[in-house]
PDB file of C-alpha atoms in Angstrom:
ATOM      1  CA  MET A   1     -41.493-131.211 -78.177  1.00  0.00           C
ATOM      2  CA  ALA A   2     -38.155-129.854 -79.408  1.00  0.00           C
ATOM      3  CA  ALA A   3     -39.857-126.574 -80.265  1.00  0.00           C
ATOM      4  CA  SER A   4     -41.226-126.258 -76.730  1.00  0.00           C
ATOM      5  CA  LEU A   5     -37.759-126.873 -75.260  1.00  0.00           C
ATOM      6  CA  ILE A   6     -36.282-124.168 -77.442  1.00  0.00           C
ATOM      7  CA  ALA A   7     -39.079-121.757 -76.553  1.00  0.00           C
ATOM      8  CA  ALA A   8     -38.552-122.404 -72.828  1.00  0.00           C
ATOM      9  CA  ARG A   9     -34.891-121.346 -72.907  1.00  0.00           C
ATOM     10  CA  PRO A  10     -34.310-117.630 -72.447  1.00  0.00           C
ATOM     11  CA  ALA A  11     -32.802-115.919 -75.458  1.00  0.00           C
ATOM     12  CA  LEU A  12     -29.314-114.613 -74.816  1.00  0.00           C
ATOM     13  CA  ALA A  13     -28.271-111.437 -76.489  1.00  0.00           C
ATOM     14  CA  ARG A  14     -24.651-111.787 -75.642  1.00  0.00           C
ATOM     15  CA  ARG A  15     -22.130-114.193 -74.206  1.00  0.00           C
ATOM     16  CA  TYR A  16     -19.147-112.127 -73.160  1.00  0.00           C
ATOM     17  CA  GLU A  17     -16.038-113.235 -71.291  1.00  0.00           C
ATOM     18  CA  GLY A  18     -17.776-116.512 -70.400  1.00  0.00           C
ATOM     19  CA  HIS A  19     -20.851-114.840 -68.869  1.00  0.00           C
ATOM     20  CA  ASP A  20     -24.344-114.678 -70.332  1.00  0.00           C
ATOM     21  CA  PHE A  21     -26.258-111.408 -70.478  1.00  0.00           C
ATOM     22  CA  PRO A  22     -29.996-111.683 -71.251  1.00  0.00           C
ATOM     23  CA  ASP A  23     -31.296-109.648 -74.162  1.00  0.00           C
ATOM     24  CA  SER A  24     -33.898-108.055 -71.897  1.00  0.00           C
ATOM     25  CA  LEU A  25     -35.038-107.877 -68.304  1.00  0.00           C
ATOM     26  CA  GLU A  26     -37.680-106.121 -66.247  1.00  0.00           C
ATOM     27  CA  LEU A  27     -37.254-103.354 -63.743  1.00  0.00           C
ATOM     28  CA  GLU A  28     -40.361-102.509 -61.732  1.00  0.00           C
ATOM     29  CA  GLY A  29     -42.608-103.947 -64.445  1.00  0.00           C
ATOM     30  CA  GLN A  30     -40.911-102.175 -67.348  1.00  0.00           C
ATOM     31  CA  ARG A  31     -38.964-104.036 -70.023  1.00  0.00           C
ATOM     32  CA  LEU A  32     -35.364-102.969 -70.591  1.00  0.00           C
ATOM     33  CA  SER A  33     -33.168-104.154 -73.462  1.00  0.00           C
ATOM     34  CA  LEU A  34     -29.459-104.842 -73.383  1.00  0.00           C
ATOM     35  CA  ASN A  35     -27.696-101.845 -74.883  1.00  0.00           C
ATOM     36  CA  GLY A  36     -24.148-103.167 -74.540  1.00  0.00           C
ATOM     37  CA  VAL A  37     -21.532-104.953 -72.461  1.00  0.00           C
ATOM     38  CA  GLY A  38     -17.889-104.393 -71.667  1.00  0.00           C
ATOM     39  CA  LYS A  39     -15.158-105.006 -69.138  1.00  0.00           C
ATOM     40  CA  ARG A  40     -12.988-102.926 -66.892  1.00  0.00           C
ATOM     41  CA  ALA A  41      -9.429-104.163 -67.023  1.00  0.00           C
ATOM     42  CA  VAL A  42      -6.027-102.769 -66.178  1.00  0.00           C
ATOM     43  CA  ALA A  43      -3.196-104.580 -67.960  1.00  0.00           C
ATOM     44  CA  VAL A  44      -4.025-108.277 -67.524  1.00  0.00           C
ATOM     45  CA  ILE A  45      -6.176-107.826 -64.409  1.00  0.00           C
ATOM     46  CA  LYS A  46      -9.908-107.965 -65.130  1.00  0.00           C
ATOM     47  CA  GLY A  47     -11.892-106.040 -62.528  1.00  0.00           C
ATOM     48  CA  TYR A  48     -15.494-106.439 -63.639  1.00  0.00           C
ATOM     49  CA  LEU A  49     -17.900-106.883 -66.511  1.00  0.00           C
ATOM     50  CA  ALA A  50     -20.696-104.381 -67.007  1.00  0.00           C
ATOM     51  CA  ALA A  51     -23.975-104.426 -68.918  1.00  0.00           C
ATOM     52  CA  LEU A  52     -26.271-101.478 -69.589  1.00  0.00           C
ATOM     53  CA  TYR A  53     -30.029-101.955 -69.981  1.00  0.00           C
ATOM     54  CA  LEU A  54     -32.288 -99.205 -71.350  1.00  0.00           C
ATOM     55  CA  PRO A  55     -35.927 -98.799 -72.449  1.00  0.00           C
ATOM     56  CA  GLN A  56     -34.723 -98.042 -76.017  1.00  0.00           C
ATOM     57  CA  PRO A  57     -31.323 -98.647 -77.633  1.00  0.00           C
ATOM     58  CA  ALA A  58     -28.996 -95.643 -77.651  1.00  0.00           C
ATOM     59  CA  SER A  59     -25.509 -95.174 -79.066  1.00  0.00           C
ATOM     60  CA  SER A  60     -24.507 -91.853 -77.523  1.00  0.00           C
ATOM     61  CA  PRO A  61     -24.047 -90.872 -73.886  1.00  0.00           C
ATOM     62  CA  GLU A  62     -26.266 -87.814 -74.366  1.00  0.00           C
ATOM     63  CA  ALA A  63     -29.170 -89.946 -75.637  1.00  0.00           C
ATOM     64  CA  ILE A  64     -28.758 -92.285 -72.662  1.00  0.00           C
ATOM     65  CA  TYR A  65     -28.681 -89.449 -70.130  1.00  0.00           C
ATOM     66  CA  ALA A  66     -31.801 -87.883 -71.696  1.00  0.00           C
ATOM     67  CA  ALA A  67     -33.776 -91.124 -72.022  1.00  0.00           C
ATOM     68  CA  ALA A  68     -36.870 -91.209 -69.843  1.00  0.00           C
ATOM     69  CA  GLY A  69     -37.746 -94.211 -67.750  1.00  0.00           C
ATOM     70  CA  PRO A  70     -35.834 -96.819 -65.815  1.00  0.00           C
ATOM     71  CA  LYS A  71     -32.257 -97.870 -66.543  1.00  0.00           C
ATOM     72  CA  LYS A  72     -30.000-100.568 -65.133  1.00  0.00           C
ATOM     73  CA  LEU A  73     -26.224-100.837 -64.989  1.00  0.00           C
ATOM     74  CA  GLN A  74     -25.073-104.292 -63.900  1.00  0.00           C
ATOM     75  CA  ILE A  75     -21.523-104.789 -62.647  1.00  0.00           C
ATOM     76  CA  LEU A  76     -20.340-108.380 -62.289  1.00  0.00           C
ATOM     77  CA  MET A  77     -17.225-108.479 -60.130  1.00  0.00           C
ATOM     78  CA  LEU A  78     -14.320-110.624 -61.342  1.00  0.00           C
ATOM     79  CA  LEU A  79     -12.226-110.233 -58.190  1.00  0.00           C
ATOM     80  CA  ASP A  80     -12.575-109.471 -54.493  1.00  0.00           C
ATOM     81  CA  VAL A  81     -12.263-105.789 -53.684  1.00  0.00           C
ATOM     82  CA  SER A  82     -13.001-103.417 -50.823  1.00  0.00           C
ATOM     83  CA  THR A  83     -15.947-101.141 -51.492  1.00  0.00           C
ATOM     84  CA  GLU A  84     -13.522 -98.288 -50.678  1.00  0.00           C
ATOM     85  CA  GLU A  85     -11.829 -98.952 -54.036  1.00  0.00           C
ATOM     86  CA  PHE A  86     -15.189 -98.775 -55.816  1.00  0.00           C
ATOM     87  CA  ILE A  87     -16.076 -95.576 -53.928  1.00  0.00           C
ATOM     88  CA  LYS A  88     -12.750 -93.944 -54.896  1.00  0.00           C
ATOM     89  CA  ALA A  89     -13.333 -94.828 -58.558  1.00  0.00           C
ATOM     90  CA  VAL A  90     -16.868 -93.384 -58.542  1.00  0.00           C
ATOM     91  CA  GLU A  91     -15.793 -90.189 -56.768  1.00  0.00           C
ATOM     92  CA  LYS A  92     -12.892 -89.728 -59.200  1.00  0.00           C
ATOM     93  CA  GLY A  93     -15.170 -90.398 -62.171  1.00  0.00           C
ATOM     94  CA  VAL A  94     -17.705 -87.847 -60.951  1.00  0.00           C
ATOM     95  CA  ARG A  95     -14.972 -85.211 -60.485  1.00  0.00           C
ATOM     96  CA  ARG A  96     -13.588 -85.918 -63.977  1.00  0.00           C
ATOM     97  CA  ASN A  97     -16.929 -85.947 -65.805  1.00  0.00           C
ATOM     98  CA  CYS A  98     -19.302 -83.594 -63.991  1.00  0.00           C
ATOM     99  CA  SER A  99     -19.185 -79.820 -63.815  1.00  0.00           C
ATOM    100  CA  GLU A 100     -18.761 -78.084 -60.470  1.00  0.00           C
ATOM    101  CA  ALA A 101     -22.462 -77.183 -60.540  1.00  0.00           C
ATOM    102  CA  GLU A 102     -23.426 -80.822 -61.169  1.00  0.00           C
ATOM    103  CA  GLN A 103     -21.127 -81.975 -58.369  1.00  0.00           C
ATOM    104  CA  ALA A 104     -22.700 -79.483 -55.959  1.00  0.00           C
ATOM    105  CA  GLU A 105     -26.210 -80.596 -56.962  1.00  0.00           C
ATOM    106  CA  ILE A 106     -25.515 -84.292 -56.363  1.00  0.00           C
ATOM    107  CA  ALA A 107     -23.281 -83.937 -53.269  1.00  0.00           C
ATOM    108  CA  PRO A 108     -25.972 -85.102 -50.780  1.00  0.00           C
ATOM    109  CA  SER A 109     -26.876 -88.051 -53.040  1.00  0.00           C
ATOM    110  CA  LEU A 110     -23.225 -89.017 -53.500  1.00  0.00           C
ATOM    111  CA  SER A 111     -22.761 -88.923 -49.734  1.00  0.00           C
ATOM    112  CA  GLN A 112     -25.750 -91.270 -49.292  1.00  0.00           C
ATOM    113  CA  PHE A 113     -24.375 -93.588 -52.004  1.00  0.00           C
ATOM    114  CA  VAL A 114     -20.949 -93.708 -50.301  1.00  0.00           C
ATOM    115  CA  SER A 115     -22.538 -94.499 -46.921  1.00  0.00           C
ATOM    116  CA  GLN A 116     -24.580 -97.324 -48.426  1.00  0.00           C
ATOM    117  CA  LEU A 117     -21.538 -98.857 -50.126  1.00  0.00           C
ATOM    118  CA  ARG A 118     -19.375 -98.542 -47.020  1.00  0.00           C
ATOM    119  CA  ALA A 119     -21.975-100.572 -45.113  1.00  0.00           C
ATOM    120  CA  VAL A 120     -21.311-103.459 -47.546  1.00  0.00           C
ATOM    121  CA  GLY A 121     -17.572-103.485 -46.770  1.00  0.00           C
ATOM    122  CA  LYS A 122     -16.334-105.778 -49.526  1.00  0.00           C
ATOM    123  CA  VAL A 123     -17.552-107.196 -52.809  1.00  0.00           C
ATOM    124  CA  ARG A 124     -16.356-110.576 -53.975  1.00  0.00           C
ATOM    125  CA  ASN A 125     -15.690-112.364 -57.217  1.00  0.00           C
ATOM    126  CA  LYS A 126     -19.043-113.126 -58.920  1.00  0.00           C
ATOM    127  CA  ASP A 127     -20.977-110.561 -56.841  1.00  0.00           C
ATOM    128  CA  LEU A 128     -23.492-108.632 -58.930  1.00  0.00           C
ATOM    129  CA  ILE A 129     -23.868-104.918 -58.218  1.00  0.00           C
ATOM    130  CA  GLU A 130     -26.859-103.298 -59.869  1.00  0.00           C
ATOM    131  CA  LEU A 131     -27.326 -99.560 -60.136  1.00  0.00           C
ATOM    132  CA  ASP A 132     -30.969 -99.007 -61.022  1.00  0.00           C
ATOM    133  CA  GLN A 133     -32.690 -95.810 -62.026  1.00  0.00           C
ATOM    134  CA  LEU A 134     -36.234 -96.437 -60.900  1.00  0.00           C
ATOM    135  CA  PRO A 135     -39.270 -94.949 -62.684  1.00  0.00           C
ATOM    136  CA  SER A 136     -39.444 -92.388 -59.841  1.00  0.00           C
ATOM    137  CA  GLN A 137     -35.966 -91.159 -60.931  1.00  0.00           C
ATOM    138  CA  ALA A 138     -34.440 -92.472 -57.686  1.00  0.00           C
ATOM    139  CA  THR A 139     -31.305 -94.649 -57.712  1.00  0.00           C
ATOM    140  CA  GLN A 140     -31.411 -98.050 -56.019  1.00  0.00           C
ATOM    141  CA  ILE A 141     -28.236-100.027 -55.335  1.00  0.00           C
ATOM    142  CA  ARG A 142     -28.577-103.809 -55.247  1.00  0.00           C
ATOM    143  CA  LEU A 143     -26.003-106.423 -54.311  1.00  0.00           C
ATOM    144  CA  ASN A 144     -26.803-109.937 -55.516  1.00  0.00           C
ATOM    145  CA  GLY A 145     -30.467-108.951 -55.931  1.00  0.00           C
ATOM    146  CA  ARG A 146     -30.826-107.430 -52.440  1.00  0.00           C
ATOM    147  CA  ALA A 147     -31.484-103.695 -52.064  1.00  0.00           C
ATOM    148  CA  ILE A 148     -28.737-101.828 -50.224  1.00  0.00           C
ATOM    149  CA  GLY A 149     -30.208 -98.889 -48.321  1.00  0.00           C
ATOM    150  CA  ALA A 150     -33.081 -96.652 -49.318  1.00  0.00           C
ATOM    151  CA  PRO A 151     -33.445 -95.339 -52.870  1.00  0.00           C
ATOM    152  CA  ILE A 152     -31.433 -92.180 -53.480  1.00  0.00           C
ATOM    153  CA  ALA A 153     -33.665 -89.387 -54.793  1.00  0.00           C
ATOM    154  CA  GLY A 154     -32.986 -87.420 -57.962  1.00  0.00           C
ATOM    155  CA  GLY A 155     -32.318 -88.274 -61.604  1.00  0.00           C
ATOM    156  CA  ALA A 156     -29.238 -86.042 -61.734  1.00  0.00           C
ATOM    157  CA  PHE A 157     -27.389 -88.471 -59.475  1.00  0.00           C
ATOM    158  CA  TYR A 158     -27.991 -91.436 -61.783  1.00  0.00           C
ATOM    159  CA  THR A 159     -26.755 -89.385 -64.735  1.00  0.00           C
ATOM    160  CA  ALA A 160     -23.596 -88.571 -62.754  1.00  0.00           C
ATOM    161  CA  LEU A 161     -23.062 -92.296 -62.100  1.00  0.00           C
ATOM    162  CA  LEU A 162     -23.472 -93.045 -65.804  1.00  0.00           C
ATOM    163  CA  LYS A 163     -20.931 -90.337 -66.638  1.00  0.00           C
ATOM    164  CA  VAL A 164     -18.323 -92.297 -64.663  1.00  0.00           C
ATOM    165  CA  PHE A 165     -18.671 -95.002 -67.342  1.00  0.00           C
ATOM    166  CA  LEU A 166     -19.845 -92.980 -70.382  1.00  0.00           C
ATOM    167  CA  GLY A 167     -18.507 -89.447 -69.856  1.00  0.00           C
ATOM    168  CA  GLN A 168     -15.767 -87.561 -71.703  1.00  0.00           C
ATOM    169  CA  ARG A 169     -13.152 -89.118 -69.382  1.00  0.00           C
ATOM    170  CA  PRO A 170     -14.645 -92.544 -68.599  1.00  0.00           C
ATOM    171  CA  VAL A 171     -13.151 -95.076 -66.220  1.00  0.00           C
ATOM    172  CA  ASP A 172     -12.279 -97.220 -69.281  1.00  0.00           C
ATOM    173  CA  ALA A 173     -12.676 -96.258 -72.964  1.00  0.00           C
ATOM    174  CA  ARG A 174     -13.184 -99.872 -74.083  1.00  0.00           C
ATOM    175  CA  LEU A 175     -15.876-100.338 -71.451  1.00  0.00           C
ATOM    176  CA  LYS A 176     -17.603 -97.150 -72.645  1.00  0.00           C
ATOM    177  CA  ARG A 177     -17.526 -98.360 -76.255  1.00  0.00           C
ATOM    178  CA  GLY A 178     -19.043-101.693 -75.223  1.00  0.00           C
ATOM    179  CA  LEU A 179     -21.820-100.142 -73.115  1.00  0.00           C
ATOM    180  CA  LEU A 180     -22.731 -97.915 -76.057  1.00  0.00           C
ATOM    181  CA  GLY A 181     -23.293-101.039 -78.159  1.00  0.00           C
ATOM    182  CA  GLY A 182     -19.949-101.112 -79.931  1.00  0.00           C
ATOM    183  CA  SER A 183     -17.260-103.754 -79.789  1.00  0.00           C
ATOM    184  CA  PRO A 184     -15.747-103.720 -76.293  1.00  0.00           C
ATOM    185  CA  ASP A 185     -12.476-105.304 -77.422  1.00  0.00           C
TER     186      ASP A 185
END
């Protein structure tokens, strides 16, 4: 009986900052594995925790961008914040990490993303934002498991989002290190 109780519990790959991140999950019927976790913090203020799930482990941004198949970036909010703050951070990250040609290519997708987030208005402590790259290469935003708007077409847009976190000038170097599977602290 003890063995069946142990088998019934989901295996946790990582407990980080008091939150559990499963070692794997499914996205549209495809298994993704936890690649890494980290947190975005400024001084003593913790903004959010993030976890990156991929079809295969990867330790470089380039390998992650090039990987075929679905991907999931989970963002667990640790404070209440206007979605305008999140939008500003994404737009700044795209400008800092994408070439002018890339920015021009994704401009319509970024505009759709901004509109979808603005419709949310505010995210709260413990809200879970998921940025999913679907098998069709479209990006789906989810808030607490509920889809926000229609999927945003094009794989280049999802790569641009990932560059905000994993690019040459990421939003947080410790967060980048954690998402790439290294120690986030």
